[in-house]
Short mmCIF file of N, CA and C in Angstrom, two decimals:
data_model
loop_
_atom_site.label_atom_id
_atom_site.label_comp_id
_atom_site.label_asym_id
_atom_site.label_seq_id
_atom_site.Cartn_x
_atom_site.Cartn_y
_atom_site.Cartn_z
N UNK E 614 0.85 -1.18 0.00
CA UNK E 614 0.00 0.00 0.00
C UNK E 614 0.89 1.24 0.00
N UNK E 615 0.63 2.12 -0.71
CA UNK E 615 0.96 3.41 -0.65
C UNK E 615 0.22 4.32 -0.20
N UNK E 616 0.87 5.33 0.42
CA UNK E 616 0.11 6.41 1.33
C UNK E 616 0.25 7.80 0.47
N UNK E 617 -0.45 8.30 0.04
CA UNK E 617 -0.29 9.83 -0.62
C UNK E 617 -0.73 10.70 0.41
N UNK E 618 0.35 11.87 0.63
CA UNK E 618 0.03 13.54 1.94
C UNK E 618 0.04 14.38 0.87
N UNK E 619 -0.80 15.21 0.69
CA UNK E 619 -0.94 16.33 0.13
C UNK E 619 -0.71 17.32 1.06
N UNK E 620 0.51 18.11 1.22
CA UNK E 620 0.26 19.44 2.12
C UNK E 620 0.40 20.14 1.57
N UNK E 621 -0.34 21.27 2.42
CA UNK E 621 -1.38 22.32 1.82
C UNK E 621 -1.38 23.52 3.13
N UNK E 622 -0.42 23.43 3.81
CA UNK E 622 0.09 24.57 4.97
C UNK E 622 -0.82 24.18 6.05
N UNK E 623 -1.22 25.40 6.78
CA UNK E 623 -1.90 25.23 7.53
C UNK E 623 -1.08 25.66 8.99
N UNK E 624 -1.61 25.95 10.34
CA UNK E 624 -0.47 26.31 11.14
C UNK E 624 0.59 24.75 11.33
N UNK E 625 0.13 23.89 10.70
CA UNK E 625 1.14 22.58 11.10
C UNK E 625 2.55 22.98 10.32
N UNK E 626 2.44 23.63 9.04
CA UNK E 626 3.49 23.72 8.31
C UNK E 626 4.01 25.20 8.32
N UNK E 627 3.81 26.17 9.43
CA UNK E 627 4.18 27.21 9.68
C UNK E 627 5.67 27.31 10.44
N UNK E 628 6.30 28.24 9.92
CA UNK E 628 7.44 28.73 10.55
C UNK E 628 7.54 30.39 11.36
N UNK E 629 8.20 30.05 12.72
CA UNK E 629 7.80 30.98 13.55
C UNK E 629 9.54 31.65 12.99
N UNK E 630 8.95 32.79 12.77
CA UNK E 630 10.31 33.95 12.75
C UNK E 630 9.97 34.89 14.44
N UNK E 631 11.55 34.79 14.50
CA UNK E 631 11.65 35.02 15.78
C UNK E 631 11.67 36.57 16.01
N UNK E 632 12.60 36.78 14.92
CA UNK E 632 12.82 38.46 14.64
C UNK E 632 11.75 39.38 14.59
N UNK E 633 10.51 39.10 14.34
CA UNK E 633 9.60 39.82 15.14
C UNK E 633 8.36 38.92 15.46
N UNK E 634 8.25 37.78 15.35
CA UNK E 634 7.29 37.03 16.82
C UNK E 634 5.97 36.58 15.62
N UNK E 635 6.09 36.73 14.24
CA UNK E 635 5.07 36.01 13.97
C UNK E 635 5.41 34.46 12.69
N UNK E 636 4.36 34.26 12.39
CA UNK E 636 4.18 32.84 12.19
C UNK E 636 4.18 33.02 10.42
N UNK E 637 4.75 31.81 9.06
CA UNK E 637 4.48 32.31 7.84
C UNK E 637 4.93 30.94 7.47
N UNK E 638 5.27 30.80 6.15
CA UNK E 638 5.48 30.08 4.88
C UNK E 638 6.91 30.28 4.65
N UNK E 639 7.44 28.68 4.42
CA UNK E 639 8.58 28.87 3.62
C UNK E 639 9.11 27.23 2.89
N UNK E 640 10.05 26.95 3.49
CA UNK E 640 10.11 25.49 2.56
C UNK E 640 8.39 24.61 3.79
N UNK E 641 8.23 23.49 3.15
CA UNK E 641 7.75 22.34 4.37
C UNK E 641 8.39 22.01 4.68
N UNK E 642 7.70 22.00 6.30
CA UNK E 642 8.04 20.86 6.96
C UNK E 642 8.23 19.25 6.64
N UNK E 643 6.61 18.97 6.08
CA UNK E 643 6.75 17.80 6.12
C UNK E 643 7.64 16.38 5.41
N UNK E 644 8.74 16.74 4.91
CA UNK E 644 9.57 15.90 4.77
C UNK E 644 10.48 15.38 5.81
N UNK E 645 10.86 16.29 6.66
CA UNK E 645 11.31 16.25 8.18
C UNK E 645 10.65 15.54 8.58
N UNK E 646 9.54 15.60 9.16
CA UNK E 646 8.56 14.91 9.86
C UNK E 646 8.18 13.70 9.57
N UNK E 647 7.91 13.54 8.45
CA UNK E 647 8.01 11.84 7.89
C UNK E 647 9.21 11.03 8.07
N UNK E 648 10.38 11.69 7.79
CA UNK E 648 11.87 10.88 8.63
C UNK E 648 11.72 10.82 10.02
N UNK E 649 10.92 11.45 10.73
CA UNK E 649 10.45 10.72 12.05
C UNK E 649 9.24 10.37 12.62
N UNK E 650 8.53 10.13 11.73
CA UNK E 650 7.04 9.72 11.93
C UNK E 650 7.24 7.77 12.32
N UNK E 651 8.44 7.91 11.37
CA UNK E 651 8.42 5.78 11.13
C UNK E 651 7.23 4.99 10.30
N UNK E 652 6.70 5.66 9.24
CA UNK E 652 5.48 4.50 8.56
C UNK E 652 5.69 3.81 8.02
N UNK E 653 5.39 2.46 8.34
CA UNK E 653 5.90 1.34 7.35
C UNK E 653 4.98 1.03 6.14
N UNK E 654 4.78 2.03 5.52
CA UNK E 654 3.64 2.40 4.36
C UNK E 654 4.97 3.46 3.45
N UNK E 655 4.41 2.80 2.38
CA UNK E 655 5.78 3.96 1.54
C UNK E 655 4.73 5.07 1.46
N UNK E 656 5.33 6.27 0.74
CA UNK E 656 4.47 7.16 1.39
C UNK E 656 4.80 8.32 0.07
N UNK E 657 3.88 8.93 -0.83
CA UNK E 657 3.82 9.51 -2.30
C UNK E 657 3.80 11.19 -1.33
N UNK E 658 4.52 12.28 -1.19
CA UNK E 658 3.94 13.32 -0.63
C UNK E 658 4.00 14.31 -2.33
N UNK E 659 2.89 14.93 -1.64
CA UNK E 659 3.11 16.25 -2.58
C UNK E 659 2.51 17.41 -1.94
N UNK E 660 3.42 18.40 -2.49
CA UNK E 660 2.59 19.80 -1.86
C UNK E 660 2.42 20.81 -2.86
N UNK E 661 1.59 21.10 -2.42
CA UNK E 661 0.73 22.48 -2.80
C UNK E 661 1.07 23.58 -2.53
N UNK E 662 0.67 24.60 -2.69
CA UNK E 662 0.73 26.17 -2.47
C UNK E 662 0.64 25.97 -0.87
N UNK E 663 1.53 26.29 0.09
CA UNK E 663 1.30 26.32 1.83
C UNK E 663 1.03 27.44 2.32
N UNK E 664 -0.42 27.33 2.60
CA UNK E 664 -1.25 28.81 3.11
C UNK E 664 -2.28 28.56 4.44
N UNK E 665 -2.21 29.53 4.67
CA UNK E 665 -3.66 29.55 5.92
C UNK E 665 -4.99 29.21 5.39
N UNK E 666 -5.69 28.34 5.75
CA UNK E 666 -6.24 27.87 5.70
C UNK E 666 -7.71 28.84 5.46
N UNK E 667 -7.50 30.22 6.51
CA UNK E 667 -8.15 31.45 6.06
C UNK E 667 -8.04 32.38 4.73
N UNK E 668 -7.07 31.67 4.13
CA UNK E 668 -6.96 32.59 2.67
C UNK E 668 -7.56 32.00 1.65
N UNK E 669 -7.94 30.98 1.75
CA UNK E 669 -7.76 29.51 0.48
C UNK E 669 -9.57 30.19 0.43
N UNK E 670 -9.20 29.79 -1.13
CA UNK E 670 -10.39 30.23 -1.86
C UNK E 670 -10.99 29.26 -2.77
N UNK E 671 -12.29 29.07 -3.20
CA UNK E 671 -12.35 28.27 -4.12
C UNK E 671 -11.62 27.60 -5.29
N UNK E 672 -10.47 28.00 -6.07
CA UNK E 672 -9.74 27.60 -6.92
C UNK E 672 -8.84 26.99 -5.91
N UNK E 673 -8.34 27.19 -4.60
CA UNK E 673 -7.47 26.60 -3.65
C UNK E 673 -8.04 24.95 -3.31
N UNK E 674 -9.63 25.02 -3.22
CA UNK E 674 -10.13 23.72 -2.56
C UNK E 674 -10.18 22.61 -4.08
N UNK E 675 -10.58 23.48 -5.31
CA UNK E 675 -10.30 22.55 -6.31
C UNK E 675 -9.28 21.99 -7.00
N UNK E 676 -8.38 22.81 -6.36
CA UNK E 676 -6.56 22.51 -6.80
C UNK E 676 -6.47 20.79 -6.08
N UNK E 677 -6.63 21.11 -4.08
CA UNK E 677 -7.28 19.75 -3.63
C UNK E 677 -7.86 18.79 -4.27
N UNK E 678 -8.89 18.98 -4.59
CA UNK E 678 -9.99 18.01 -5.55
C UNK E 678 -9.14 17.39 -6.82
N UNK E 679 -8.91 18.66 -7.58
CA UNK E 679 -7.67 17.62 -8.51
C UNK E 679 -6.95 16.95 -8.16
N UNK E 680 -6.05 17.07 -7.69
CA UNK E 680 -4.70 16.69 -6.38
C UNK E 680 -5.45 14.99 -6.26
N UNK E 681 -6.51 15.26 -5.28
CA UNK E 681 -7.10 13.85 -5.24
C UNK E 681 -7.61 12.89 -6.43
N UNK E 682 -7.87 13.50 -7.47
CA UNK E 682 -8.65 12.70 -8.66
C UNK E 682 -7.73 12.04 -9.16
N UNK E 683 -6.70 12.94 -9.32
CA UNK E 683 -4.81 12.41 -10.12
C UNK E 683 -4.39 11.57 -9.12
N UNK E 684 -4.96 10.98 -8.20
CA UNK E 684 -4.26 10.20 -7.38
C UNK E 684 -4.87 9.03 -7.29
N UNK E 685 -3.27 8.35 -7.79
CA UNK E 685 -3.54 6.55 -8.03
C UNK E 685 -3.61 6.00 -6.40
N UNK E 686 -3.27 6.98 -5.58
CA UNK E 686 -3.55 5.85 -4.22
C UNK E 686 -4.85 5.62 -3.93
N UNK E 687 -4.87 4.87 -3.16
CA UNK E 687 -6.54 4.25 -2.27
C UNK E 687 -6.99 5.15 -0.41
N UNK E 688 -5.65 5.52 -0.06
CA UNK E 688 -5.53 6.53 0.98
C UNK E 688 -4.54 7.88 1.16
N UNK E 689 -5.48 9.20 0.97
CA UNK E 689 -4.82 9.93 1.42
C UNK E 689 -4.71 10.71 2.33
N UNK E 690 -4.15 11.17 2.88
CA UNK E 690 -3.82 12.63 4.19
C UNK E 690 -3.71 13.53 3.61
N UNK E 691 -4.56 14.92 4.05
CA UNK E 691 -4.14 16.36 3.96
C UNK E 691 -3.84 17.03 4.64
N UNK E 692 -2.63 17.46 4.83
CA UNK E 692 -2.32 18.71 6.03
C UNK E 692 -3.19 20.08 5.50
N UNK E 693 -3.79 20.38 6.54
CA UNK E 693 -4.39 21.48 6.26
C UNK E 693 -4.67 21.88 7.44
N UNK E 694 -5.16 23.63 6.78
CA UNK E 694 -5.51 24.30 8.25
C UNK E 694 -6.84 24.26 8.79
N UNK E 695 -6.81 24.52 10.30
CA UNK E 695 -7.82 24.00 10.51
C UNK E 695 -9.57 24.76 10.84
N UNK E 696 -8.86 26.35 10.21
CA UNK E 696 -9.83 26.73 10.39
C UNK E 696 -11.20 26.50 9.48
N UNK E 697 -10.55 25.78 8.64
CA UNK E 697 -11.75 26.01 6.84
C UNK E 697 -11.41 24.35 6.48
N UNK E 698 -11.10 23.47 7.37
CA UNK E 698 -11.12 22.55 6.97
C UNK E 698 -12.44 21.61 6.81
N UNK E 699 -13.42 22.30 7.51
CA UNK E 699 -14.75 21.35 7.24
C UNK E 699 -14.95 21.77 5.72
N UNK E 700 -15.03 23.08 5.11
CA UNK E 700 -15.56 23.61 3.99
C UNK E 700 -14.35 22.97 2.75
N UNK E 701 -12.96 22.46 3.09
CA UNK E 701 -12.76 21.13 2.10
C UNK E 701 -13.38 19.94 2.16
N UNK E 702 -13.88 19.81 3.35
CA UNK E 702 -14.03 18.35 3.31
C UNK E 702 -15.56 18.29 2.75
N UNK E 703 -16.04 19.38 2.72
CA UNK E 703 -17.56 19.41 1.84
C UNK E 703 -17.48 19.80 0.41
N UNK E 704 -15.65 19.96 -0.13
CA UNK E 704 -16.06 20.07 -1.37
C UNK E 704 -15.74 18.68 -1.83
N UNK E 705 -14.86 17.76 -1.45
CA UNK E 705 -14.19 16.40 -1.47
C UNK E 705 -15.42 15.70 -1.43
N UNK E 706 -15.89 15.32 -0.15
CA UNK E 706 -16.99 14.54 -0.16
C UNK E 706 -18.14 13.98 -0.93
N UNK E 707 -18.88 15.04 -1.62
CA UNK E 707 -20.16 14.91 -2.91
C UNK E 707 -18.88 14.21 -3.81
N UNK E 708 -17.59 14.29 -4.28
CA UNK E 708 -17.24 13.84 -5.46
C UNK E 708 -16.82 12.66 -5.40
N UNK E 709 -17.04 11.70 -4.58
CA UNK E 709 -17.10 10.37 -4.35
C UNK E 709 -16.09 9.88 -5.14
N UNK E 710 -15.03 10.03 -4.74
CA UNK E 710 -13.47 9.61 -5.21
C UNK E 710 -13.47 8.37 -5.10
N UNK E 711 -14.03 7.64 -4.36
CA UNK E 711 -13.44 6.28 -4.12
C UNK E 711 -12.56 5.92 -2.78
N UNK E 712 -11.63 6.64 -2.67
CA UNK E 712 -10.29 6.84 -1.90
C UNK E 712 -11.03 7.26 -0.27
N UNK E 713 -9.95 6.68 0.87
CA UNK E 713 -10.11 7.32 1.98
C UNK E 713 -9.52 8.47 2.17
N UNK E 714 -10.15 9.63 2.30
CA UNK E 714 -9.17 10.74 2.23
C UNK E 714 -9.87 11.48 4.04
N UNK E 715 -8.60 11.58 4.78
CA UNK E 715 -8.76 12.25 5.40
C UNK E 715 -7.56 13.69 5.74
N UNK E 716 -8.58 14.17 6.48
CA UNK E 716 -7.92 16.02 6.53
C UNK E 716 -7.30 15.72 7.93
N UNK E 717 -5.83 16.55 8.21
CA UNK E 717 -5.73 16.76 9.95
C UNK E 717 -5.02 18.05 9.35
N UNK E 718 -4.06 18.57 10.50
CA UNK E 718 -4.08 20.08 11.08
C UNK E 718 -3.19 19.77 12.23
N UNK E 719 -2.76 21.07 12.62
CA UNK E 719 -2.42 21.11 14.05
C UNK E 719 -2.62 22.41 14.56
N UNK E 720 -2.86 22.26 15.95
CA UNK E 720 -3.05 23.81 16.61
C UNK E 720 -1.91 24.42 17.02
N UNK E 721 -0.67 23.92 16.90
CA UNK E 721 0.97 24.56 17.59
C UNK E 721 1.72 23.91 16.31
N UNK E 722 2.40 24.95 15.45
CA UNK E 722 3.05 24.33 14.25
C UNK E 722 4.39 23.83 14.97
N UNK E 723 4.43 22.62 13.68
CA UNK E 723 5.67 21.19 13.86
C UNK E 723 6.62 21.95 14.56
N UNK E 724 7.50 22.93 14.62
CA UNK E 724 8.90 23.70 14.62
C UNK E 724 8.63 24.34 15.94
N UNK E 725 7.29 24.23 16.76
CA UNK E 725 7.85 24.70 17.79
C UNK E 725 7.40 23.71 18.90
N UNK E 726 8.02 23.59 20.20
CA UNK E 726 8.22 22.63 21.76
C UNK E 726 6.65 22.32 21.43
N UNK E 727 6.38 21.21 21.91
CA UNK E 727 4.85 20.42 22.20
C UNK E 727 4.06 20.30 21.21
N UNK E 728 4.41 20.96 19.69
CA UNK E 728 3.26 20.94 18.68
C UNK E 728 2.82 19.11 18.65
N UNK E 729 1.54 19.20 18.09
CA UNK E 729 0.29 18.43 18.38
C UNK E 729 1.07 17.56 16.44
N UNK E 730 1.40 18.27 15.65
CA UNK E 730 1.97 17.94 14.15
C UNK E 730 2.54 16.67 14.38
N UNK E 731 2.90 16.43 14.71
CA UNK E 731 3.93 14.76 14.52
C UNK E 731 2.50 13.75 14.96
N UNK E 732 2.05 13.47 16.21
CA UNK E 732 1.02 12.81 16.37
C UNK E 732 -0.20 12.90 15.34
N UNK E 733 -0.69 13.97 15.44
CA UNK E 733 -1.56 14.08 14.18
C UNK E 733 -1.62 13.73 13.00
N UNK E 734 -0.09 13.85 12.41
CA UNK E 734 -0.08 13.00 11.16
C UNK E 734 0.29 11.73 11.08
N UNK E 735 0.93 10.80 12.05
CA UNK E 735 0.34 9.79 12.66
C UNK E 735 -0.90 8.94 12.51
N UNK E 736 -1.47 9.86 13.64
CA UNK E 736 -3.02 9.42 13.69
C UNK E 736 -3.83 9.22 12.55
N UNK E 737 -3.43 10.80 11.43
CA UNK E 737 -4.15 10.50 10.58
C UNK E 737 -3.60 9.26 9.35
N UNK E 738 -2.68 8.92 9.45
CA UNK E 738 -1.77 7.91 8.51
C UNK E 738 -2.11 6.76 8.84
N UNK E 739 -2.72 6.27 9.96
CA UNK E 739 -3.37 5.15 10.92
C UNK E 739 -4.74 5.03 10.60
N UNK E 740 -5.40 6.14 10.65
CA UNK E 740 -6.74 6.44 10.17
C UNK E 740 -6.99 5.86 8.41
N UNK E 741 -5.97 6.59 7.52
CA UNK E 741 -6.49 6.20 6.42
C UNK E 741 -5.83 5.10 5.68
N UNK E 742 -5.29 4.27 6.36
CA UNK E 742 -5.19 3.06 6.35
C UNK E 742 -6.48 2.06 6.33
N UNK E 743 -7.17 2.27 7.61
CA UNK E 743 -8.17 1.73 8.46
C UNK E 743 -9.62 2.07 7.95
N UNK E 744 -9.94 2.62 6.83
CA UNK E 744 -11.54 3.49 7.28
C UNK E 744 -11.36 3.07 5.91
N UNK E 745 -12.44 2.65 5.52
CA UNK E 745 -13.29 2.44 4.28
C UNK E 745 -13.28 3.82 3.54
N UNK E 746 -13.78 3.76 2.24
CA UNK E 746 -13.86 4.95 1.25
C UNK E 746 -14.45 6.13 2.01
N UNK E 747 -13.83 7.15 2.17
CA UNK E 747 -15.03 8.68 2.15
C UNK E 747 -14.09 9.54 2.55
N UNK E 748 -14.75 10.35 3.25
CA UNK E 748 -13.63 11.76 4.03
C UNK E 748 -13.87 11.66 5.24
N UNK E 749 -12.87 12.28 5.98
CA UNK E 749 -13.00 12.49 7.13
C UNK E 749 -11.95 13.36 7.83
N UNK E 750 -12.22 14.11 8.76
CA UNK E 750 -11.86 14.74 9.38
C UNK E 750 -10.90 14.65 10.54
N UNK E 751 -9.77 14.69 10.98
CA UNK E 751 -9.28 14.11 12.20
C UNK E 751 -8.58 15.31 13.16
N UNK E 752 -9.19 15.65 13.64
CA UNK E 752 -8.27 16.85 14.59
C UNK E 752 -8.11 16.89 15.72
N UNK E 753 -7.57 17.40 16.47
CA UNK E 753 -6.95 16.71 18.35
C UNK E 753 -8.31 17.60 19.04
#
């Protein structure tokens, strides 16, 4: 089995600049994070444009939707943010992909002490293994 991650930002894939105290975009994370996640699932990533989850606009959620259609796997993960993540998972859903696709997030991005990011994508990599065809949602 192969595992396809689509990331797609979100505060999981945020980088905190210190030099004046706020949060943004730059390479991903998640290649890091998969060298220590351990899945014994090979694992297809691709990313997308990495944005807040508050900016993403309709051409943003169908970029997603493609993303998923072009995809030969049977399970995927989306990092995404978590404020607008129900309103992907209602554009995914009606188009009955076939595929288990679920969404996670984190509330403290990967790069800083205690973020929730490593477990979460985890969980959700466990999840869409396990769950029959549809969407779903997984957030702490």
């Amino acid at each position: 089995m192969t595992l396809r991650i689509l990331a797609t930002g979100g505060t999981f894939d945020k980088h905190y600049n210190e030099l004046n105290g706020t949060l943004g975009f730059a390479e991903s994370h998640v290649p890091a994070l998969l060298e220590r996640c351990r899945l014994t699932v090979e694992v297809a990533l691709e990313t997308l444009p990495l944005m807040d989850s508050l900016d993403m606009v309709d051409a943003d959620r169908e970029r997603i939707l493609a993303s998923c259609r072009a995809a030969p796997e049977k399970a995927i993960v989306i990092i995404h943010g978590t404020d607008t993540m129900p309103l992907t998972a209602t554009v995914l859903g009606p188009a009955n992909l076939g595929q288990t696709i679920v969404l996670t997030g984190a509330m403290i991005p990967y790069e800083i002490a205690n973020s929730d990011a490593l477990f979460n994508l985890g969980f959700a990599c466990g999840v869409a293994q396990t769950l029959p065809p549809g969407v779903y949602v997984a957030m702490n």
